[in-house]
Amino acid sequence: MDTQDEPGGVKIEQGRTLRSGAWALLAMAALLAFVAACSTEQQTDSPQRADAPSVPAFTNIAPEALGSAYQVYNYRPGVAIFDFDRDGDQDFYLTQEAGKPNRLFRNEGGLSFVDAAASAGVEAVEQGSSGVAACDVNNDGYQDIYVGGRGVDGDGLDFRSAQTLGGELRAAYADRLYLNRGDGTFADATQSALGDAQNLRAASTVACADVDGDGWLDIFVANLIDEDFFFIGRANHPGHFNALLRNNGDGTFTDVTESAGVGGVQIWMRDQSGAPLTFTDDAGTVYEGYDPSLTDKAGNRVGDPAGSTHGAVFFDYNEDMLPDLWIANDGDFIELYRNQSSPGEIRFESVARDMGFARVGNWMGFAIGDYDADARLDVFATNTGYHLRLKPPQPHPGPDCKYHEQFWWGTCLNMLLSQNAQGTLGDVAATTDVRASALMPPASLDPANIHPAWPVPTGLSAYDFGYGATFFDMDNDGYEDLYWLGSELAAGTGPGGSVYQSAGRMLRNLGGRGFEDVTVEARLLDILGVKYDDLHKLLPDQDPVAFKVSSRYHENGKGLAHGDLNGDGFVDLIGTNSSGLDFAGDGQQFEIALGPTFVWINQPGDNHWVALRLRGRMAVDGTGSNADGIGARVYLRADLGEGVEVTQVREVKAGSSYLSMDTVELEFGLGSASVVEEVRIFWPSGRSQLLTDLPVNQTVTVTEPG
């Protein structure tokens, strides 16, 4: 094969184009062989070093850097981190409710941000905005913005009324697509691009992928339910059908949801004996868990006979070079749709229940990463957590997992799906050790707190409620750490009025063999006004609640995304919180408050790093992979120090976790490595690429070979 020298001495091996048939089989064999080699290289059994590094301390700069704009009006605010003006630094977009402008914070450098939403034309004031993704749908090299709409809280109207009444209600529900002009402004292409395919249901998370391998990014919209009808009744749990929009490559999209098989199915709603709880409409159609007689204020039927979907993410779990679709449903199963598409046909098959890990829960978000450092991607899924095991089971049927968890089909606990060499996924959360925080351990770790009707949860499954989640290497030691946040608040439901008290968890990876809870040390509590600087004054018998180190003070965490905002090679976080009911001063009373945004800047350390920015050839000559290489799988091999050689794996994703999107840049921590020995890239087009002897502490743009 031919090679060429890139600036900096990087060698790029030009791979052959793999299309179908024999070439696809060869590509698959090469990928499997490479992963197998990576697995044997891992030093996962090496002992922990006695000189474990200190925990980096994050700093929340949002109030100073964003001014009053750091607070949002929105029950479900999303955030996307992306470089919209392609000036080399990361900007971000925040969503608000109808009547309030969304915000596009342009990174001016030096941790200075300017809200450019108005001048850029992306305020979307009429829309009740929720999830957002930044996807280059026209392959011009600039990321476009897709914003999901969710309607208006408190109006008693569902999406069918938006369709029939139109006007402001329709505008609040309708999704928006803004095309990046490349000059700092966007064009509203909603009507011309989406037309009849425009999603009018209550959107939550948005994700993009090239599902059929034609080089153009398609869009999946996870739809929830209008907030006014969330958890209505006991056995009635309406949702909204999801939407998959195929990119036609000519500036337009077609709704292929039904033919692709990803719209959603009737939920699982059973009585104590396991018999379905059903409703029948006037035509005699029987529905499980969905009451078709429920109408909104305008007399229109509410919802669809489908799950309420919170989270969605594309990633290729079976390594066949096709992005598979993961769905997190509230009050129903996690769904895994295996991609069975071929050129000219988009088709998915639901396989989660056949694989044995699917259980009914209040599933919210996903994080995709290699937590055990075996060069295979794993899945963390957020759920209600241990909280409901502090109380007796709910005797009557309903969509909340406090009912479902009593049976074999249900769970409230977070899930960690580990993938083995055979591609089998199994939940290992209960057996994954977590060293507890001395200052804020979860209540579940004291067996006396668990109601006698429940087993005592263990390991990672003993931890808190969550919405947004992400894997990232916070200290650049070469092992991916895990952060999530999320909570729910309802008055009159017990001490403090909180159903699910949670203030975020930062778990540091212990060399692929479990985690350590360093949330407080890392200063990543989702709480305003924590007195971190005074914690050294804490007396042995003093409660840290005096310093606001307590989940009773939590904000209402929702969206989460990661990216390197200041370009120092150490990954930062942005978390969003709901506006609405919140805690007042002592953490015991309620008040109505705006939702604070946290912009957590990571403390730089001595470990080395490298970041990769992929550029697909569709942005160069109209061939090969999509412009940002969404769906590309990257393996990086380096010696982290002391003879520990690790192969790390990442996949480029557009849309991640809950309502939000991480940067498309791939960040790798390298420990004390002085050089990256090898980077191998498997592009969505089937082309492969090898980089060797890559210098550290830099961001490298890699263009797909022609």
XYZ file of C-alpha atoms in Angstrom:
706
model
C 0.000 0.000 0.000
C 1.089 3.540 -0.638
C 1.968 5.789 2.266
C 2.344 9.516 2.541
C 3.962 11.705 5.147
C 1.716 14.193 6.856
C 2.996 17.305 8.731
C 4.592 16.305 12.027
C 5.970 13.040 10.648
C 2.636 11.217 10.897
C 2.472 8.289 8.545
C -0.913 7.604 6.988
C -1.424 4.289 5.326
C -3.816 4.594 2.417
C -6.303 1.745 2.782
C -8.353 0.156 0.042
C -11.998 1.021 -0.386
C -14.175 -1.812 0.938
C -17.585 -1.971 -0.635
C -19.390 -5.288 -0.453
C -18.984 -9.019 -0.804
C -15.420 -10.275 -0.466
C -13.954 -6.910 0.483
C -16.486 -6.507 3.305
C -15.590 -9.952 4.631
C -11.891 -9.114 4.494
C -12.530 -5.853 6.330
C -14.506 -7.618 8.996
C -11.775 -10.236 9.441
C -9.138 -7.525 9.744
C -11.188 -5.638 12.323
C -11.813 -8.754 14.424
C -8.148 -9.718 14.269
C -7.118 -6.232 15.325
C -9.546 -6.199 18.268
C -8.353 -9.636 19.358
C -4.773 -8.420 19.290
C -5.771 -5.346 21.284
C -7.401 -7.520 23.918
C -4.313 -9.659 24.439
C -2.188 -6.545 24.844
C -4.170 -5.225 27.795
C -2.450 -5.140 31.175
C -5.668 -5.245 33.152
C -4.292 -7.488 35.878
C -1.387 -5.244 36.841
C -1.494 -4.054 40.458
C -2.501 -0.534 41.370
C 0.377 1.874 41.844
C 0.832 3.074 45.388
C 1.350 6.636 44.158
C -2.157 7.041 42.778
C -2.530 10.527 41.256
C -4.593 13.209 42.901
C -8.066 13.974 41.631
C -8.318 16.958 39.250
C -10.590 19.692 40.578
C -13.111 21.148 38.142
C -14.239 24.799 38.291
C -17.754 25.899 37.368
C -17.291 29.096 35.340
C -20.886 29.418 34.105
C -22.081 32.382 36.245
C -19.024 34.467 35.354
C -18.560 33.343 31.731
C -22.232 33.338 30.690
C -23.700 36.023 32.954
C -27.411 35.721 33.654
C -27.735 33.538 30.546
C -26.351 30.576 32.521
C -29.880 30.059 33.883
C -32.491 28.568 31.560
C -36.248 28.314 31.386
C -36.877 24.703 30.452
C -37.937 21.490 32.116
C -35.874 19.462 29.628
C -32.909 21.606 28.499
C -30.395 20.092 26.092
C -26.811 21.052 25.241
C -24.618 20.336 22.215
C -20.868 21.010 22.147
C -19.488 21.663 18.655
C -17.264 24.037 16.701
C -19.938 25.812 14.674
C -17.597 28.395 13.104
C -14.692 25.979 12.572
C -12.190 28.281 14.243
C -10.634 25.440 16.217
C -12.377 25.851 19.580
C -15.585 24.399 20.974
C -18.839 26.384 21.106
C -22.121 25.165 22.585
C -25.892 25.438 22.158
C -28.515 25.468 24.945
C -32.283 24.995 24.539
C -35.151 26.811 26.279
C -38.937 26.602 26.454
C -41.382 28.324 24.099
C -41.196 32.105 24.352
C -37.530 32.100 25.369
C -34.588 32.185 22.933
C -32.199 29.283 22.610
C -28.558 30.215 23.104
C -25.503 29.668 20.936
C -22.375 30.475 22.912
C -19.464 31.304 20.634
C -16.087 30.522 22.187
C -13.931 33.652 22.067
C -10.938 31.980 23.728
C -9.680 32.519 27.248
C -12.914 30.983 28.619
C -14.889 33.903 27.224
C -18.223 33.157 25.556
C -20.655 35.376 23.627
C -24.285 34.470 22.926
C -24.489 34.593 19.119
C -27.901 32.921 18.745
C -29.671 36.078 17.552
C -27.060 37.090 14.979
C -26.713 33.471 13.845
C -30.481 33.074 13.408
C -30.974 30.067 15.718
C -32.961 31.447 18.664
C -36.114 29.406 17.819
C -38.169 31.548 20.197
C -41.514 30.020 19.177
C -40.359 26.454 19.745
C -40.568 24.596 23.041
C -37.062 23.255 22.509
C -35.593 20.108 24.033
C -32.931 17.817 22.572
C -30.326 19.110 20.127
C -27.702 17.589 17.841
C -25.102 19.252 15.631
C -24.783 17.156 12.469
C -23.286 18.091 9.107
C -26.251 16.895 7.048
C -25.105 18.411 3.735
C -21.416 17.441 3.971
C -20.110 20.967 3.453
C -17.701 20.760 6.398
C -19.856 22.784 8.807
C -22.099 21.247 11.460
C -25.784 22.050 11.185
C -28.242 22.191 14.094
C -31.305 19.977 14.542
C -33.507 21.036 17.483
C -36.380 18.914 18.791
C -39.626 20.564 19.903
C -41.714 19.320 22.821
C -44.717 21.672 22.991
C -45.932 23.817 25.874
C -46.202 22.727 29.505
C -49.533 23.235 31.228
C -51.758 23.885 28.210
C -53.505 20.490 28.360
C -52.928 19.901 24.631
C -51.114 17.036 22.935
C -49.458 16.847 19.495
C -52.663 16.044 17.545
C -54.048 19.375 18.666
C -50.891 21.003 17.336
C -51.595 19.361 13.994
C -55.229 20.495 13.874
C -55.042 23.890 15.588
C -51.725 24.982 14.080
C -50.430 28.440 14.980
C -48.291 28.927 18.086
C -48.957 25.421 19.360
C -47.679 23.858 16.144
C -44.608 26.083 16.245
C -43.905 24.947 19.808
C -44.018 21.275 18.801
C -42.318 21.406 15.403
C -38.686 20.322 15.092
C -36.245 22.739 13.417
C -33.292 22.248 11.079
C -30.753 25.058 10.707
C -28.133 24.779 7.956
C -24.744 26.277 8.746
C -23.753 28.806 6.080
C -20.119 28.781 7.189
C -20.063 32.534 7.835
C -21.335 32.475 11.431
C -25.005 32.359 10.439
C -27.558 29.623 9.786
C -30.430 29.260 7.324
C -33.752 27.880 8.567
C -34.208 24.923 6.212
C -37.024 23.295 8.170
C -39.692 23.530 5.491
C -37.517 22.928 2.454
C -35.614 20.020 3.996
C -38.226 18.314 6.159
C -41.560 19.192 4.557
C -44.116 16.525 5.456
C -41.400 14.632 7.355
C -41.248 17.331 10.054
C -41.612 15.746 13.483
C -44.564 17.188 15.447
C -44.439 14.922 18.485
C -42.777 15.774 21.821
C -39.087 15.323 21.071
C -36.421 14.387 23.581
C -33.024 13.165 22.344
C -31.780 13.602 18.759
C -29.070 11.428 17.164
C -27.507 11.260 13.701
C -25.836 8.424 11.797
C -25.352 7.217 8.257
C -27.609 4.218 8.705
C -27.532 2.978 5.109
C -23.908 3.743 4.234
C -24.596 6.236 1.458
C -22.366 8.950 2.938
C -25.227 11.166 4.172
C -26.248 11.519 7.823
C -29.774 10.435 8.703
C -31.620 11.748 11.773
C -33.385 9.840 14.545
C -35.723 11.720 16.892
C -36.639 10.067 20.183
C -40.109 11.242 21.185
C -41.408 11.263 24.753
C -44.932 12.508 25.600
C -46.405 15.918 26.268
C -45.496 16.807 29.844
C -49.163 17.286 30.783
C -49.851 13.587 30.199
C -46.720 12.056 31.685
C -47.538 9.115 34.034
C -51.284 9.611 33.629
C -53.378 6.962 35.431
C -52.175 3.679 36.800
C -51.953 1.262 33.909
C -52.088 3.885 31.158
C -48.688 5.137 30.017
C -48.961 6.880 26.644
C -45.898 7.743 24.623
C -45.179 9.218 21.199
C -43.909 7.267 18.214
C -40.259 7.966 17.376
C -39.093 9.217 13.973
C -36.286 8.227 11.582
C -35.617 10.687 8.760
C -33.604 9.447 5.786
C -31.253 11.960 4.205
C -31.911 11.922 0.449
C -28.635 13.668 -0.314
C -30.370 16.502 -2.154
C -31.238 18.729 0.806
C -34.437 16.856 1.675
C -35.427 14.117 4.133
C -37.987 11.315 3.992
C -39.716 9.774 7.006
C -38.868 6.054 6.886
C -39.827 5.237 10.480
C -42.475 2.648 9.705
C -40.608 0.739 7.015
C -37.410 0.802 9.092
C -39.250 -0.633 12.108
C -38.061 1.859 14.731
C -41.201 3.820 15.625
C -41.828 1.901 18.815
C -44.185 -0.827 20.012
C -46.795 -1.195 22.730
C -45.271 -1.088 26.184
C -45.116 -3.880 28.759
C -47.832 -3.344 31.361
C -48.757 -6.397 33.457
C -50.702 -7.150 36.603
C -49.347 -9.068 39.587
C -49.902 -12.391 37.823
C -48.130 -11.270 34.669
C -51.294 -10.865 32.594
C -51.389 -7.868 30.200
C -53.371 -4.813 31.288
C -55.276 -3.749 28.204
C -57.623 -1.115 26.806
C -59.889 -1.374 23.763
C -60.849 1.377 21.332
C -64.168 1.846 19.496
C -62.949 -0.263 16.579
C -62.158 -3.183 18.860
C -58.372 -2.787 18.743
C -56.730 -3.932 21.977
C -53.758 -2.038 23.429
C -51.459 -2.979 26.293
C -50.698 -0.083 28.651
C -52.344 2.520 26.412
C -55.824 3.970 26.883
C -57.094 5.352 23.553
C -60.070 7.013 25.252
C -57.860 9.624 26.952
C -58.269 12.992 25.242
C -56.695 16.394 25.658
C -58.431 19.722 26.272
C -59.350 20.046 22.595
C -60.876 16.559 22.506
C -58.038 14.903 20.572
C -56.657 11.498 21.482
C -53.533 11.634 23.642
C -50.307 9.886 22.669
C -49.550 6.699 20.761
C -49.421 3.020 21.783
C -45.649 3.195 22.222
C -43.043 3.831 24.882
C -42.033 7.262 26.142
C -38.484 7.484 24.812
C -35.933 9.551 26.729
C -32.593 8.641 25.220
C -31.171 7.346 21.945
C -27.683 6.722 20.628
C -26.194 5.084 17.546
C -23.188 2.826 17.933
C -22.049 -0.327 16.167
C -22.241 -2.924 18.931
C -21.620 -5.953 16.683
C -18.828 -4.371 14.610
C -20.379 -5.048 11.207
C -19.760 -1.459 10.051
C -23.428 -0.503 10.391
C -24.585 1.819 13.223
C -27.077 0.131 15.528
C -29.718 2.070 17.467
C -30.129 2.029 21.254
C -33.374 3.323 22.795
C -34.025 4.218 26.469
C -37.737 4.049 27.299
C -39.402 5.327 30.458
C -41.551 2.626 32.060
C -40.597 0.080 29.420
C -37.676 -1.898 28.008
C -34.357 -0.727 26.694
C -34.479 -1.426 22.975
C -31.542 -2.403 20.793
C -32.272 -2.226 17.087
C -29.691 -4.107 15.047
C -29.031 -2.419 11.725
C -29.945 -4.724 8.840
C -29.858 -2.036 6.155
C -28.486 -2.400 2.656
C -28.090 0.135 -0.168
C -31.537 1.450 -0.998
C -33.238 -0.127 2.042
C -33.203 0.970 5.684
C -34.246 -1.778 8.045
C -33.687 -2.514 11.743
C -34.475 -5.545 13.882
C -35.252 -5.413 17.612
C -32.895 -7.833 19.392
C -32.610 -6.627 23.018
C -35.090 -9.077 24.507
C -33.524 -11.997 22.647
C -30.112 -11.036 24.053
C -31.327 -11.369 27.630
C -30.432 -8.012 29.162
C -33.636 -6.064 28.478
C -35.699 -5.285 31.566
C -38.452 -2.765 32.207
C -37.162 0.361 33.929
C -37.329 4.128 33.883
C -34.476 4.310 31.388
C -33.157 7.775 30.600
C -29.734 8.033 28.979
C -26.676 6.187 27.706
C -22.911 6.481 27.907
C -20.762 4.480 25.487
C -17.175 3.684 26.468
C -14.615 0.999 27.202
C -14.724 0.991 31.015
C -12.763 -2.257 31.444
C -10.008 -1.413 28.926
C -10.441 -4.521 26.775
C -10.755 -2.620 23.460
C -14.496 -3.335 23.256
C -17.185 -0.720 23.761
C -19.577 -1.100 26.696
C -22.868 0.600 27.589
C -23.933 2.402 30.765
C -27.671 3.133 31.003
C -29.189 5.461 33.610
C -32.302 4.496 35.555
C -34.104 5.508 38.737
C -31.380 4.013 40.910
C -31.581 2.626 44.422
C -33.973 5.285 45.746
C -37.208 3.317 45.560
C -35.661 0.424 47.482
C -35.817 2.661 50.538
C -39.609 2.207 50.396
C -41.989 -0.754 50.071
C -42.991 -1.979 46.595
C -45.953 -0.351 44.884
C -48.840 -2.851 44.970
C -50.887 -1.491 42.053
C -49.683 -1.562 38.438
C -48.168 1.552 36.902
C -45.361 2.731 34.661
C -42.918 3.578 37.447
C -40.293 0.938 38.183
C -41.329 0.977 41.853
C -44.012 -1.424 40.586
C -42.090 -3.315 37.889
C -39.002 -3.980 40.017
C -40.796 -6.607 42.114
C -40.876 -8.933 39.115
C -38.274 -10.652 36.968
C -38.996 -8.280 34.114
C -38.247 -5.015 35.963
C -35.461 -3.034 37.619
C -34.854 0.472 38.937
C -31.086 0.058 39.012
C -28.577 1.519 36.584
C -27.152 -0.943 34.072
C -23.585 -1.524 32.867
C -23.489 -3.793 29.839
C -20.067 -5.321 29.269
C -19.204 -6.809 25.895
C -17.050 -9.915 25.726
C -14.941 -11.297 22.882
C -17.935 -13.163 21.480
C -19.964 -9.949 21.273
C -22.295 -10.995 24.104
C -23.592 -8.181 26.311
C -24.237 -8.788 30.003
C -25.147 -6.500 32.909
C -22.188 -6.349 35.305
C -23.249 -3.306 37.361
C -23.891 -5.341 40.523
C -20.419 -6.912 40.408
C -18.503 -3.772 39.422
C -16.839 -2.427 42.542
C -17.062 1.246 43.483
C -14.973 2.712 46.301
C -17.503 4.851 48.113
C -17.148 8.518 48.922
C -16.477 9.199 52.597
C -18.352 12.512 52.413
C -21.422 11.619 50.336
C -22.013 7.860 50.062
C -25.382 6.753 48.661
C -27.922 5.793 51.320
C -28.139 2.333 49.751
C -24.726 1.367 51.119
C -26.247 1.048 54.590
C -28.363 -2.148 54.440
C -30.513 -0.803 57.255
C -31.888 1.814 54.846
C -33.170 -0.776 52.358
C -36.760 -1.876 52.860
C -36.952 -5.556 53.886
C -38.948 -6.382 50.761
C -35.952 -5.602 48.533
C -32.523 -7.186 48.086
C -29.658 -4.877 49.022
C -28.109 -3.489 45.808
C -24.373 -3.893 45.296
C -21.531 -2.393 43.286
C -22.339 0.202 40.661
C -26.013 -0.816 40.746
C -26.247 0.638 44.269
C -25.870 4.190 42.932
C -28.114 7.118 42.133
C -30.794 8.231 39.728
C -29.519 9.613 36.436
C -30.447 11.326 33.184
C -27.379 12.447 31.206
C -24.212 10.349 31.317
C -20.822 10.288 29.624
C -17.571 8.345 29.587
C -14.429 10.496 29.346
C -10.863 10.367 30.647
C -10.887 13.133 33.250
C -7.219 12.784 34.263
C -5.766 11.539 30.948
C -4.407 8.374 32.542
C -5.623 6.255 29.605
C -8.743 4.834 31.279
C -12.254 6.191 30.721
C -14.055 7.567 33.763
C -17.823 7.879 34.177
C -19.961 10.870 35.122
C -23.727 11.182 35.270
C -26.269 13.551 36.765
C -30.026 13.720 37.158
C -32.776 14.048 39.710
C -36.508 14.532 40.035
C -38.417 16.646 42.499
C -42.049 16.482 43.571
C -43.632 18.262 46.526
C -45.258 16.331 49.338
C -43.473 13.013 48.799
C -41.368 12.723 51.927
C -38.511 14.521 53.680
C -37.345 17.393 51.507
C -40.066 16.597 49.001
C -37.612 14.813 46.700
C -38.477 11.542 45.048
C -35.035 10.938 43.567
C -32.325 12.935 45.306
C -29.157 12.901 43.258
C -26.426 15.477 42.794
C -24.242 13.772 40.198
C -21.564 11.068 40.468
C -18.003 11.230 39.180
C -16.469 7.748 39.186
C -12.749 7.510 38.491
C -11.664 4.383 36.651
C -9.217 2.225 38.612
C -7.274 0.753 35.718
C -10.249 -1.098 34.240
C -11.068 -2.928 37.484
C -13.806 -0.835 39.019
C -14.282 2.762 40.068
C -13.735 5.230 42.884
C -16.346 7.870 43.743
C -14.483 11.192 43.588
C -17.465 13.487 43.000
C -16.700 15.794 45.929
C -12.940 15.836 45.379
C -13.471 16.667 41.702
C -15.930 19.448 42.655
C -18.564 18.057 40.321
C -21.595 18.149 42.581
C -24.642 19.350 40.650
C -25.275 21.867 43.423
C -24.845 25.634 43.502
C -22.815 27.198 46.316
C -20.978 24.164 47.670
C -18.307 25.300 50.138
C -15.493 23.199 48.701
C -12.770 25.485 50.036
C -14.001 24.996 53.609
C -14.168 21.219 53.593
C -10.733 20.968 55.185
C -12.336 22.485 58.295
C -14.737 19.545 58.597
C -14.537 18.020 62.068
C -14.610 14.221 62.511
C -18.154 14.266 63.895
C -19.453 17.098 61.717
C -22.026 16.463 58.973
C -20.769 17.707 55.558
C -24.311 18.915 54.876
C -23.200 22.137 56.603
C -21.013 22.762 53.556
C -23.846 21.854 51.109
C -22.256 18.471 50.437
C -25.534 16.596 50.393
C -27.901 15.381 47.705
C -30.698 17.264 49.488
C -29.385 20.442 47.814
C -29.365 18.969 44.311
C -30.425 20.898 41.260
C -32.586 19.042 38.743
C -29.969 17.583 36.413
C -30.955 16.712 32.840
C -28.548 17.168 29.904
C -24.819 16.449 29.880
C -22.056 16.740 27.288
C -18.260 16.717 27.262
C -15.637 18.534 25.199
C -12.354 20.401 25.597
C -13.608 23.994 25.875
C -10.255 25.700 26.503
C -8.059 23.551 24.281
C -5.676 22.400 27.007
C -6.164 18.706 26.273
C -8.153 18.025 29.474
C -11.834 17.325 28.854
C -14.496 19.629 30.330
C -18.203 19.085 31.075
C -21.434 21.015 30.603
C -24.514 20.014 32.603
C -28.040 21.411 32.352
C -30.763 21.548 34.993
C -34.534 21.946 34.895
C -36.282 25.130 35.802
C -39.266 24.818 38.114
C -39.582 23.380 41.596
C -36.297 23.478 43.513
C -34.913 23.550 47.053
C -34.735 26.756 49.074
C -31.954 27.734 51.474
C -31.869 24.882 53.996
C -32.647 22.145 51.514
C -35.989 21.419 53.184
C -38.360 23.947 51.618
C -39.417 24.511 48.013
C -39.189 27.433 45.637
C -39.610 28.039 41.922
C -36.232 28.669 40.312
C -34.520 28.798 36.944
C -32.338 25.909 35.841
C -28.623 26.646 36.275
C -26.142 25.518 33.642
C -22.808 24.222 34.905
C -19.710 24.721 32.747
C -17.112 22.636 34.564
C -13.533 23.354 33.446
C -11.054 20.562 34.129
C -7.822 21.177 36.016
C -4.841 20.386 33.751
C -2.296 17.841 34.934
C 0.946 16.243 33.832
C -0.476 13.372 31.794
C -0.224 13.536 28.022
C -3.053 13.428 25.485
C -4.006 13.540 21.840
C -7.280 14.528 20.171
C -8.429 13.426 16.718
C -10.730 15.396 14.454
C -11.896 13.175 11.583
C -12.728 14.537 8.138
C -14.655 12.237 5.815
C -14.118 12.485 2.090
C -17.712 13.525 1.391
C -16.506 16.989 2.494
C -13.524 16.744 0.110
C -14.622 15.176 -3.171
C -18.104 13.737 -2.550
C -16.947 10.150 -2.010
C -16.444 7.947 1.042
C -17.688 8.766 4.553
C -19.779 11.636 5.880
C -17.967 14.914 6.579
C -17.336 14.368 10.320
C -16.687 10.639 10.109
C -19.729 9.864 12.275
C -19.656 6.121 12.896
C -15.899 5.723 12.467
C -14.248 3.297 14.899
C -10.787 4.293 16.162
C -8.245 2.166 18.047
C -5.216 3.849 19.630
C -2.233 1.993 21.111
C 0.287 3.605 23.458
C 2.531 2.825 26.424
C 0.994 4.711 29.359
C 4.149 4.337 31.446
C 5.759 1.678 33.640
C 5.345 -0.841 30.829
C 1.526 -0.634 30.779
C 0.500 -0.777 27.128
C -3.189 -0.157 26.478
C -5.300 -0.048 23.333
C -8.126 2.439 23.622
C -11.236 2.452 21.455
C -13.636 5.245 20.530
C -16.479 5.646 18.041
C -17.467 9.020 16.589
C -21.070 9.765 17.592
C -23.473 12.597 16.817
C -25.988 12.706 19.631
C -25.214 11.108 22.971
C -26.879 10.343 26.249
C -29.896 12.497 27.148
C -31.071 15.579 25.168
C -27.441 16.383 24.415
C -24.350 15.806 22.293
C -20.652 15.459 23.086
C -18.094 16.962 20.750
C -17.311 14.824 17.700
C -13.604 15.137 18.454
C -12.087 12.014 19.999
C -9.960 12.652 23.089
C -7.430 10.102 24.349
C -5.512 10.263 27.637
C -1.977 8.894 27.298
C -0.480 8.880 30.790
C 3.278 9.438 30.452
C 3.438 8.220 26.832
C 5.851 10.265 24.735
C 4.415 9.050 21.432
C 1.302 7.307 20.139
C 2.559 4.072 18.656
C -0.408 3.341 16.449
C -3.857 4.654 15.518
C -6.069 2.550 13.288
C -9.246 4.050 11.859
C -12.111 2.085 10.342
C -14.195 4.569 8.360
C -17.949 4.116 7.716
C -17.180 3.771 3.999
C -15.197 0.602 4.742
C -11.851 2.262 4.185
C -9.143 1.708 6.789
C -6.262 3.939 7.776
C -3.135 3.552 9.881
C -1.242 6.343 11.670
C 2.034 5.597 13.433
C 4.439 7.471 15.712
C 1.983 10.272 16.382
C 3.310 13.134 18.565
C 1.408 13.765 21.809
C -0.303 16.852 23.253
C -1.934 18.028 20.042
C -5.191 17.957 18.102
C -4.758 16.215 14.767
C -7.137 16.504 11.827
C -7.195 13.227 9.892
C -8.677 13.149 6.401
C -10.123 9.902 5.088
C -7.906 8.422 2.343
C -9.168 8.627 -1.212
